[in-house]
Coordinates of C-alpha atoms in Angstrom, one line a residue:
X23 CA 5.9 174.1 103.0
X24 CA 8.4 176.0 101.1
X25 CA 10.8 173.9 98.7
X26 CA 13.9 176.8 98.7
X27 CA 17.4 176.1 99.4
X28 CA 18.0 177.5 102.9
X29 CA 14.4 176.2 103.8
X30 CA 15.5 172.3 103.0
X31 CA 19.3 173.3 104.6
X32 CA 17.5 173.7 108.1
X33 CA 15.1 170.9 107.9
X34 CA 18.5 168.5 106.9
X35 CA 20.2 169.8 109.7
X36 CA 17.6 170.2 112.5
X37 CA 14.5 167.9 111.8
X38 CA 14.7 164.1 113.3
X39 CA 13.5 162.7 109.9
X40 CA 15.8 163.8 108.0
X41 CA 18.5 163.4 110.2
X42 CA 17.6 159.6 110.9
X43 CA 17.7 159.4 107.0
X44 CA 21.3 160.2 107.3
X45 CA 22.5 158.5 110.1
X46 CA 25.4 155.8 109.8
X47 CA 23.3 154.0 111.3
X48 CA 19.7 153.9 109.7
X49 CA 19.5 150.6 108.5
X50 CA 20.0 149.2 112.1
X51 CA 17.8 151.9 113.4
X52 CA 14.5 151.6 111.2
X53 CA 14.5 147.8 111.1
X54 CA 14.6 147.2 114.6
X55 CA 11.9 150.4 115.5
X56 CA 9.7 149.1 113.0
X57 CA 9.8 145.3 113.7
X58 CA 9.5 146.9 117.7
X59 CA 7.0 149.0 117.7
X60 CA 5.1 149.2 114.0
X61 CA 4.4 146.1 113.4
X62 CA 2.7 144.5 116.9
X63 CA 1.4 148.2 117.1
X64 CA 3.0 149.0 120.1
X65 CA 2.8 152.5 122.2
X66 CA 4.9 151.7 124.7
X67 CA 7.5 149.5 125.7
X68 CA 9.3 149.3 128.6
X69 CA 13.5 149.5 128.8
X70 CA 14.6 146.1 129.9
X71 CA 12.0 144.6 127.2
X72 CA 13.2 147.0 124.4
X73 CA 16.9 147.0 125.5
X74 CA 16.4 143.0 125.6
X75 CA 14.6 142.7 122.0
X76 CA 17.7 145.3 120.7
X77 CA 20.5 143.1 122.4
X78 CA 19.1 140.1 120.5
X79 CA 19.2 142.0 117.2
X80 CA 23.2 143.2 117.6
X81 CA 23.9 139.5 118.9
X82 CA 22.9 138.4 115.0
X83 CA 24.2 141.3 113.5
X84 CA 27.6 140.7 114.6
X85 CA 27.3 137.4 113.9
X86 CA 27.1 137.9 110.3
X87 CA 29.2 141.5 110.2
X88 CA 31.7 141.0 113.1
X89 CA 32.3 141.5 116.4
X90 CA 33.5 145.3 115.8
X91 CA 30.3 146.0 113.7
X92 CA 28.1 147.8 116.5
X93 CA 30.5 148.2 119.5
X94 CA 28.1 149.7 121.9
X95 CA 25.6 148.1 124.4
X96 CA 21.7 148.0 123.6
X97 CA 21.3 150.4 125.9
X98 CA 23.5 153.2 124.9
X99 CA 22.1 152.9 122.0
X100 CA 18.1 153.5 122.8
X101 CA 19.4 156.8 125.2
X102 CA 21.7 158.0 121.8
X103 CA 18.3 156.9 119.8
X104 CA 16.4 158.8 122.7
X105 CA 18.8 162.4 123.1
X106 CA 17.9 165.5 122.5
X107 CA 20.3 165.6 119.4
X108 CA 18.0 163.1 117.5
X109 CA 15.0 162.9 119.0
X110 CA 14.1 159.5 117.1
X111 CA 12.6 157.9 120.5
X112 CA 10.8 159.5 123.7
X113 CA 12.2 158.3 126.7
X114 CA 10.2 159.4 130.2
X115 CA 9.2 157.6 133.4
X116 CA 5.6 156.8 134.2
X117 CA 4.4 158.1 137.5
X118 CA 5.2 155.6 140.5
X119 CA 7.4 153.9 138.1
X120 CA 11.4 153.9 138.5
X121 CA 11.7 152.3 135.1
X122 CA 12.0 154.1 132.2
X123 CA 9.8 154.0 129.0
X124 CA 10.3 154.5 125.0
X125 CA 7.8 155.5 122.5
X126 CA 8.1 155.9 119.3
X127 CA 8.0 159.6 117.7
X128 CA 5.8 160.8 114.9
X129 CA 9.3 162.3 112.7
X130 CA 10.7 159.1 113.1
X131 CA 7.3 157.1 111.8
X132 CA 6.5 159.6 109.0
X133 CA 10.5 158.3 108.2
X134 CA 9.6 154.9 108.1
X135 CA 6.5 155.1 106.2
X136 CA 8.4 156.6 103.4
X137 CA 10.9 154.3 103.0
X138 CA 8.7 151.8 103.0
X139 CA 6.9 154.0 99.6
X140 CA 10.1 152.9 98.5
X141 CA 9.5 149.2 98.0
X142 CA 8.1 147.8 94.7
X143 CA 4.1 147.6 94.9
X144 CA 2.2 145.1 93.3
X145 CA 0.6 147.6 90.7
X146 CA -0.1 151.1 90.9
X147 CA -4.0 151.9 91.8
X148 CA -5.2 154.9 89.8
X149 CA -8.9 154.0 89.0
X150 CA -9.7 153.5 93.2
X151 CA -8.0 156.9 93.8
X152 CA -10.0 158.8 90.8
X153 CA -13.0 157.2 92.2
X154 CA -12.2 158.9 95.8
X155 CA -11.3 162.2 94.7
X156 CA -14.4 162.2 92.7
X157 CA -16.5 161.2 95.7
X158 CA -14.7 163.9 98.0
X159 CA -15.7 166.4 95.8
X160 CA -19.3 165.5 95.2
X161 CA -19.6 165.1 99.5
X162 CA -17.8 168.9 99.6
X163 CA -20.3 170.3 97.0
X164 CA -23.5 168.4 98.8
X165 CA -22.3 169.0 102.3
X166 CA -21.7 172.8 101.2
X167 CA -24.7 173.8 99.0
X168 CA -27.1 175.8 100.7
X169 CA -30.1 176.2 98.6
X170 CA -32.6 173.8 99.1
X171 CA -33.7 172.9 95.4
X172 CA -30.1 172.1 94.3
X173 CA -29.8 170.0 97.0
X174 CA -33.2 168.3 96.7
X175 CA -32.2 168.2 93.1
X176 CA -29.0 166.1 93.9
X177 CA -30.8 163.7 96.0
X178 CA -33.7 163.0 93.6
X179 CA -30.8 162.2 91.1
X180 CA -28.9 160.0 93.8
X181 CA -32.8 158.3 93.6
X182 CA -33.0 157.9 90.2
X183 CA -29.7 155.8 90.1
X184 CA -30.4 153.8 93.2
X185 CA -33.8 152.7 91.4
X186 CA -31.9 151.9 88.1
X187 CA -29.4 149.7 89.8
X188 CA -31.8 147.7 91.8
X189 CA -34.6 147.3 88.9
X190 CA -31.2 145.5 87.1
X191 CA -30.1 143.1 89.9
X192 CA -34.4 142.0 89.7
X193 CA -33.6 142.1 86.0
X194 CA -30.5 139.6 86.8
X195 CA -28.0 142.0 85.9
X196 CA -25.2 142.4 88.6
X197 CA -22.3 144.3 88.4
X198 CA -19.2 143.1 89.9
X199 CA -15.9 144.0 90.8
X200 CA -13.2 142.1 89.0
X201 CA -10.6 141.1 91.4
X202 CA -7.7 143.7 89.8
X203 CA -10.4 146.2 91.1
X204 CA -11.3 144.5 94.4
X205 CA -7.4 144.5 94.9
X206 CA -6.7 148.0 94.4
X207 CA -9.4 148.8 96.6
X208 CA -7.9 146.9 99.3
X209 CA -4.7 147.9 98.9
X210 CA -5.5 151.7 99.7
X211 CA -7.9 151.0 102.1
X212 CA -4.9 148.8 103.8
X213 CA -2.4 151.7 103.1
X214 CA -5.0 154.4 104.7
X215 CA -5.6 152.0 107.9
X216 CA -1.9 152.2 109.4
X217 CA -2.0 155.8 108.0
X218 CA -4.1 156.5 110.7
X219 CA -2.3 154.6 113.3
X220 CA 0.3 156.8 112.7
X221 CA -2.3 160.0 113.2
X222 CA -2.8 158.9 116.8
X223 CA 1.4 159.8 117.7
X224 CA 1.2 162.7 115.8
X225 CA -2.2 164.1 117.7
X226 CA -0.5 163.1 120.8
X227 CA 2.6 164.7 119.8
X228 CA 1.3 167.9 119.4
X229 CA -1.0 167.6 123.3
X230 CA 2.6 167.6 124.8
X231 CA 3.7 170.6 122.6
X232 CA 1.0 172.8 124.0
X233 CA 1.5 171.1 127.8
X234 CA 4.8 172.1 127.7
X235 CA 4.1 175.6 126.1
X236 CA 1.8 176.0 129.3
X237 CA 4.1 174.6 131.6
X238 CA 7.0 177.7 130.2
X239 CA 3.7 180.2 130.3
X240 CA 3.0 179.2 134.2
X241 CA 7.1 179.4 134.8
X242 CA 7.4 183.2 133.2
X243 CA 3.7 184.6 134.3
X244 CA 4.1 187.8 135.7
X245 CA 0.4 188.6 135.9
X246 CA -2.5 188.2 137.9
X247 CA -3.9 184.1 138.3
X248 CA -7.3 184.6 136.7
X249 CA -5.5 186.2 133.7
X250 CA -3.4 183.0 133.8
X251 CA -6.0 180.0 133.9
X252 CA -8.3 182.4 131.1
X253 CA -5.0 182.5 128.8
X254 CA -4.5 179.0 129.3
X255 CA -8.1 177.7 129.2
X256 CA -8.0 179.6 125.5
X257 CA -5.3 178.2 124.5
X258 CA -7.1 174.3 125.1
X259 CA -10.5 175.9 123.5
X260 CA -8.3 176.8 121.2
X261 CA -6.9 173.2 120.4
X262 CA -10.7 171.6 120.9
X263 CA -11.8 173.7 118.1
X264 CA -9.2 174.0 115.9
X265 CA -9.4 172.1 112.5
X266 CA -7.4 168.9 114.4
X267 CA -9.2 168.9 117.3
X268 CA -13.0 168.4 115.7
X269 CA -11.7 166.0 113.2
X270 CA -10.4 164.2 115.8
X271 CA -13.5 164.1 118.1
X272 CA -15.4 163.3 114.9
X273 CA -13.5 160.4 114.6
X274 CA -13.5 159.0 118.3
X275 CA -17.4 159.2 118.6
X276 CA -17.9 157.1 115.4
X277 CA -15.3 154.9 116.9
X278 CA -16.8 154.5 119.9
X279 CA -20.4 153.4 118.3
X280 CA -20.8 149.7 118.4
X281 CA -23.3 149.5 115.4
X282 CA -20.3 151.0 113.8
X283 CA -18.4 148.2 115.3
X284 CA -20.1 145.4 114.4
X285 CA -20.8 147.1 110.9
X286 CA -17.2 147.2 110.1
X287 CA -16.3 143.8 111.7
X288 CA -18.5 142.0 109.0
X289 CA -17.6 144.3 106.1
X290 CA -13.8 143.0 107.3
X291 CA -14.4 139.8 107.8
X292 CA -16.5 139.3 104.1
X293 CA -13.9 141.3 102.8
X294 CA -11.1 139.5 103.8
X295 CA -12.4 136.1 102.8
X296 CA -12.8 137.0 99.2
X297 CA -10.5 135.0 97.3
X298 CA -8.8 138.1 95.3
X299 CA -7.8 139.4 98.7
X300 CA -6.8 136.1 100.3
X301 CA -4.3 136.0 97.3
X302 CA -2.5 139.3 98.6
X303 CA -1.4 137.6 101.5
X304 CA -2.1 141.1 103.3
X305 CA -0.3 142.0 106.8
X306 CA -3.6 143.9 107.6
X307 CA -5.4 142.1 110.8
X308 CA -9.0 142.0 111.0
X309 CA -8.9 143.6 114.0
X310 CA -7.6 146.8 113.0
X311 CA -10.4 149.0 114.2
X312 CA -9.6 147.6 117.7
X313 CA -5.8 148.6 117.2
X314 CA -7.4 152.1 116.4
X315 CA -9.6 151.8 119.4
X316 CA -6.6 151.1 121.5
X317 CA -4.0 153.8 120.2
X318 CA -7.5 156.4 120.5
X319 CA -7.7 155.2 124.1
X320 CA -3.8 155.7 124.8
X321 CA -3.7 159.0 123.6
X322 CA -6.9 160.2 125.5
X323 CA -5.3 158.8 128.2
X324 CA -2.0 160.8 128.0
X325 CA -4.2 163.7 127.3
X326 CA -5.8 162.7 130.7
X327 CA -2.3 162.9 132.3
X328 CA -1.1 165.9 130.9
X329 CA -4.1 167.8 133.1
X330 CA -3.5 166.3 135.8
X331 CA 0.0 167.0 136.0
X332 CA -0.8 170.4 134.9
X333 CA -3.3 171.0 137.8
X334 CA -0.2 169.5 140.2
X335 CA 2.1 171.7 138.6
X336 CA -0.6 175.3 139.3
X337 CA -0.8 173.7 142.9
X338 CA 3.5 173.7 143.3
X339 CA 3.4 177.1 142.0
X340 CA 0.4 178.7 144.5
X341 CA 2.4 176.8 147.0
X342 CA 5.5 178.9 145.9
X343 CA 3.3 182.1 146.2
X344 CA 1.9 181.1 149.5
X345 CA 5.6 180.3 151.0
X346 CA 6.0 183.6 149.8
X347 CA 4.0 185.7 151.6
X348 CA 5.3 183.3 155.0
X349 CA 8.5 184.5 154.4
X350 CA 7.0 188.3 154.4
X351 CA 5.2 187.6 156.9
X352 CA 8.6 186.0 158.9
X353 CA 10.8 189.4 157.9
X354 CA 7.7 191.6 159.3
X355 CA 8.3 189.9 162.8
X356 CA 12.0 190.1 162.9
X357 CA 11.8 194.0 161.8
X358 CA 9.5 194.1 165.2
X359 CA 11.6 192.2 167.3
X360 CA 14.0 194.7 166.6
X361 CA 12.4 197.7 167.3
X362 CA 12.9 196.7 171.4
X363 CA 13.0 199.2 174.3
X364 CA 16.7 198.9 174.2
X365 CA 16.9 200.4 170.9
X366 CA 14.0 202.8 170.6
X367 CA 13.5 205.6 173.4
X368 CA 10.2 208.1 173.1
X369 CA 7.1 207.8 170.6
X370 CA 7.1 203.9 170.4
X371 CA 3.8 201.9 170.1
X372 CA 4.2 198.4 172.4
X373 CA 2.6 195.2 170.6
X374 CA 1.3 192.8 173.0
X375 CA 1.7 190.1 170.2
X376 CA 4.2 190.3 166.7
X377 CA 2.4 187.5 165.1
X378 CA -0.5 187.9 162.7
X379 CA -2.8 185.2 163.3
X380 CA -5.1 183.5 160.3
X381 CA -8.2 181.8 160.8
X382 CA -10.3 181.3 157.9
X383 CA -14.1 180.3 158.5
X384 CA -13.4 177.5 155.5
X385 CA -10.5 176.0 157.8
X386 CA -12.5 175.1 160.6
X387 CA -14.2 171.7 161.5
X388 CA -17.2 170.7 161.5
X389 CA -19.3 169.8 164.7
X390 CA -18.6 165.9 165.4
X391 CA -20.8 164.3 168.5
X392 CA -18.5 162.6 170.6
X393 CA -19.4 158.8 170.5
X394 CA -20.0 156.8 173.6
X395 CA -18.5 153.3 173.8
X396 CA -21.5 151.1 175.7
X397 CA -19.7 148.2 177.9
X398 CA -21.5 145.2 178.3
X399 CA -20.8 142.4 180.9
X400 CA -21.0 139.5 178.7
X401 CA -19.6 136.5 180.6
X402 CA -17.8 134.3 177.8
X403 CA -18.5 130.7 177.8
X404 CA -16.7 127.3 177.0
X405 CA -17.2 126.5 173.0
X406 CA -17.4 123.1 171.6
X407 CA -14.5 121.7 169.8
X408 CA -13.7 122.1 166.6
X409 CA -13.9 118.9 164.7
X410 CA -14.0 119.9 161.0
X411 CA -11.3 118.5 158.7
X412 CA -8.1 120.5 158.5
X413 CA -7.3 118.3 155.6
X414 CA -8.6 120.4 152.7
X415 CA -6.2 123.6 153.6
X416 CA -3.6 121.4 152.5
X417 CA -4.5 120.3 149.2
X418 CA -4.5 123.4 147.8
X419 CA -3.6 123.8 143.7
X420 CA -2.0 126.2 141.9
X421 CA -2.2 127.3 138.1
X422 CA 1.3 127.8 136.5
X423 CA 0.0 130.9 133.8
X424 CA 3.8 130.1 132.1
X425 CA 2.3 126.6 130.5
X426 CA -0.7 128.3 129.7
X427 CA 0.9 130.9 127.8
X428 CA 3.3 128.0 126.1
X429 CA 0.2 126.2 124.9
X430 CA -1.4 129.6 123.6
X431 CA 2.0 130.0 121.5
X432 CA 2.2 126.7 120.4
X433 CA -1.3 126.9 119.1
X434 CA -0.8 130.4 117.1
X435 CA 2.4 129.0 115.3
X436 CA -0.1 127.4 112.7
X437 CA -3.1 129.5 113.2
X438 CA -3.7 133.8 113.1
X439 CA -6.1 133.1 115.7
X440 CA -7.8 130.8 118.1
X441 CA -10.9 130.6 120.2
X442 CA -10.5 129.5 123.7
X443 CA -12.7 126.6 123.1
X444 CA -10.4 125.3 120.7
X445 CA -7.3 125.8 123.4
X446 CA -9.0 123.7 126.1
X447 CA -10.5 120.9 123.3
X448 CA -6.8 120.3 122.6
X449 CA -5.6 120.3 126.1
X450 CA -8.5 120.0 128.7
X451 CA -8.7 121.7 132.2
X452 CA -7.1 120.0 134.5
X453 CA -7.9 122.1 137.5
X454 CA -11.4 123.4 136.5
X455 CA -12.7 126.5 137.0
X456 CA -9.3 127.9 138.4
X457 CA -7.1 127.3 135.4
X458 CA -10.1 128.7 133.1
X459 CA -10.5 131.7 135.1
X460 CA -6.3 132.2 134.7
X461 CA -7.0 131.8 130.9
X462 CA -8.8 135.2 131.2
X463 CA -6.1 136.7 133.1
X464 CA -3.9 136.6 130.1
X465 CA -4.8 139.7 128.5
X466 CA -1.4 141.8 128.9
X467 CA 0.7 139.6 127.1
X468 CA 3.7 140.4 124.2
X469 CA 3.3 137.7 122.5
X470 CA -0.2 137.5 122.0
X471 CA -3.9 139.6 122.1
X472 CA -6.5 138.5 123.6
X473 CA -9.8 139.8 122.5
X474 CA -13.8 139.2 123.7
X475 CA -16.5 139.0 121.2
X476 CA -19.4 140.3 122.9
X477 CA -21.7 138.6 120.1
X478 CA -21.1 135.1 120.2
X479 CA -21.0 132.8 122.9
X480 CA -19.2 129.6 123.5
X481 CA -19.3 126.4 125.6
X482 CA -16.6 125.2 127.3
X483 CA -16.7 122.1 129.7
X484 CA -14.6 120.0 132.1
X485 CA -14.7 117.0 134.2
X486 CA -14.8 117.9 137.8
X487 CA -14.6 114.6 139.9
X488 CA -17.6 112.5 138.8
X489 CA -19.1 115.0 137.2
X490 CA -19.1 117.5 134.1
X491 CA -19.0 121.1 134.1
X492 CA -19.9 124.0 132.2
X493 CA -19.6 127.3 131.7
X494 CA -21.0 129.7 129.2
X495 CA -19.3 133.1 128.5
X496 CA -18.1 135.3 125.3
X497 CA -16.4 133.8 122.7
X498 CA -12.6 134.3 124.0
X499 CA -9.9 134.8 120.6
X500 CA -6.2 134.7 120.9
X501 CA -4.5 136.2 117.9
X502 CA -0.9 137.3 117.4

């Protein structure tokens, strides 16, 4: 980026971030985006939700500021958030939906995250960060260097060290980490974790860009089609294996490995129960590689979308070309009908038929067998009476999911996090297996996650009658 004068004029006039750090309003605007959406690590959110959470937040601020401090509605404000002027939210309907959506976009974020450089840190990590860009540069040269013995070399040094450290810790010399080191550690590996939330907008960001570059390409072709689908099956090559686009599949396959997984749940979980990092009183959740999981997921998904609406949107247009040709086809007839005896005397050529007929070999049906129905003279005979109890078709229970999320609320006021079998300890089943099974129906919830731990199990029981019941199944966590 160039720093010259008319360079930085444009981007204060014309780009979202800088424009949102200028707005009367920013305050307002930052606080409530980043409690919304930043925080709980939310992609989307739907309008009467966000307009609901935003009507809250005016009804305190004008209690403290006045009545005349934000006149307009919570509404007005997410579309004025959401216009093309500012550009600080991305308003659009889902498909079969009527009711529109907001997502947060990646100018506005990247405005966020540096204001929030702006607070005072704890203390400045420099020795973490040296260590880093040391590391990087020994991984470039070693990844890079091509002739064998240098590399060989390396490696036999990497040995050397490796047997040196582990003839000390038999020696009984181990080399810790005080806890101003294990602290700036943390700290940037906690500032590089929602750096890379943030990523997952920007990546999806720029998938729309090109799908909307397409869409423009597909409105203004003048060409053949082939020539068409090969420029615009380059251009996604062309995003696949760009710089972005391998990084990015890097990182989703290593994702998606569940040694990885597991690996990184237990280095978080040690981590986070060391008593220099319990003393930070960190916002980072131990389940952060799940939240990266999910915003991955999300934006493959969208990607997902975006070709399919694409391959709708080539469909509409060889419908276009195909109504096309109908309508030649229409103004070749009437020219025909024209040309009657009554208005053409000597050489004329009669047509039996002004209609050209189409009949494509890939239109026709198939051969289907026509099926006989076979009749049979069954003569129907007096049944017995039914004497089972209608009884137990009115004693039928059902499982009010609003107390169960109460209780699950209640429960995480004190706690992060609790299991399942904790939940029902405090307040046992009282209609069994039905109000267990609803338990795991509450996975789509705003005020709470619920995630499965594939590697533990847990017990739960409940008295059924006379007698007890159980059920074994993953351990079930509720966190915030």
């Amino acid at each position: 980026m160039s720093f010259d004068f008319f360079t930085l004029k444009t981007y204060r006039a014309n780009h979202p971030a800088w424009r949102l750090l200028c707005s009367d309003h920013a305050p307002l605007i930052v606080s409530f985006l980043h409690k919304s959406f930043i925080e709980p690590n939310e992609r989307l959110m739907e309008e009467s939700r966000l307009s609901e959470m935003l009507e809250d937040t005016l009804f305190q601020l004008r209690e403290q500021l006045g009545e005349k401090a934000f006149p307009k509605t919570a509404k007005e404000y997410l579309n004025d958030w959401a216009a093309t002027e500012n550009a600080w939210l991305r308003k659009f309907y889902k498909t079969g939906s009527d009711e529109a959506q907001f997502d947060l976009m990646p100018a506005t974020e990247k405005a966020i995250s540096w204001l929030n450089q702006l607070a005072s840190r704890q203390f400045v990590g420099t020795e973490s960060r040296l260590l880093t860009l040391f590391n990087l540069l020994k991984d470039i040269r070693q990844g890079s260097e091509l002739t064998p013995e240098k590399r060989i070399a390396e490696l036999e040094k990497q040995k050397y060290e490796i047997e040196q450290e582990i003839a000390k810790v038999r020696a009984g010399e181990l080399f810790l980490l005080d806890d101003t080191a294990v602290k700036e550690r943390f700290l940037q590996f906690s500032q590089g974790a929602k750096e890379l939330l943030s990523d997952f907008r920007e990546v999806e960001h720029n998938f729309r860009q090109l799908d909307t570059k397409v869409r423009r390409q597909i409105a203004l072709w003048e060409g053949s089609k082939g020539e068409l689908l090969a420029e615009i099956m380059g251009e996604r090559d062309a995003i696949s294996d760009s710089d972005q686009g391998r990084s990015f599949r890097a990182f989703w396959d290593f994702l998606l490995s569940q040694q990885r997984q597991q690996e990184f749940s237990e280095l978080l979980e040690h981590i986070l129960s060391l008593p220099a990092i319990r003393s930070l009183h960190s916002d980072l959740q131990q389940h952060i590689h799940y939240d990266w999981l999910e915003a991955g997921e999300h934006t493959q998904r969208t990607v997902a979308q975006l070709s399919q609406q694409l391959r709708h949107f080539l469909d509409d247009k060889a419908w276009l070309e195909n109504r096309r040709i109908m309508e030649i086809f229409r103004s070749i007839e009437s020219k025909v009908f024209e040309l009657s005896e009554d208005t053409i005397r000597g050489d004329a050529m009669n047509l039996n038929e002004a209609k050209i007929e189409l009949a494509l070999p890939m239109e026709r049906p198939l051969y289907a067998p026509v099926q006989k129905m076979q009749l049979e003279n069954t003569i129907l005979e007096l049944g017995a009476e039914n004497l089972a109890d209608a009884q137990a078709l009115f004693q039928q229970s059902r499982v009010d999911k609003t107390q169960l999320i109460q209780h699950i609320r209640q429960s995480l006021r004190t706690e992060s996090q609790i299991s399942l079998q904790k939940i029902i300890e405090n307040r046992p089943l009282e209609q069994g297996l039905a109000e267990l099974v609803s338990y795991l129906q509450l996975d789509q919830q705003p005020y709470f996650k619920l995630v499965i731990d594939e590697e533990h199990q847990e017990k739960i029981s409940w008295q059924s009658g006379n007698k007890i019941r159980n059920a074994v199944l993953p351990k079930i966590i509720f966190t915030k």
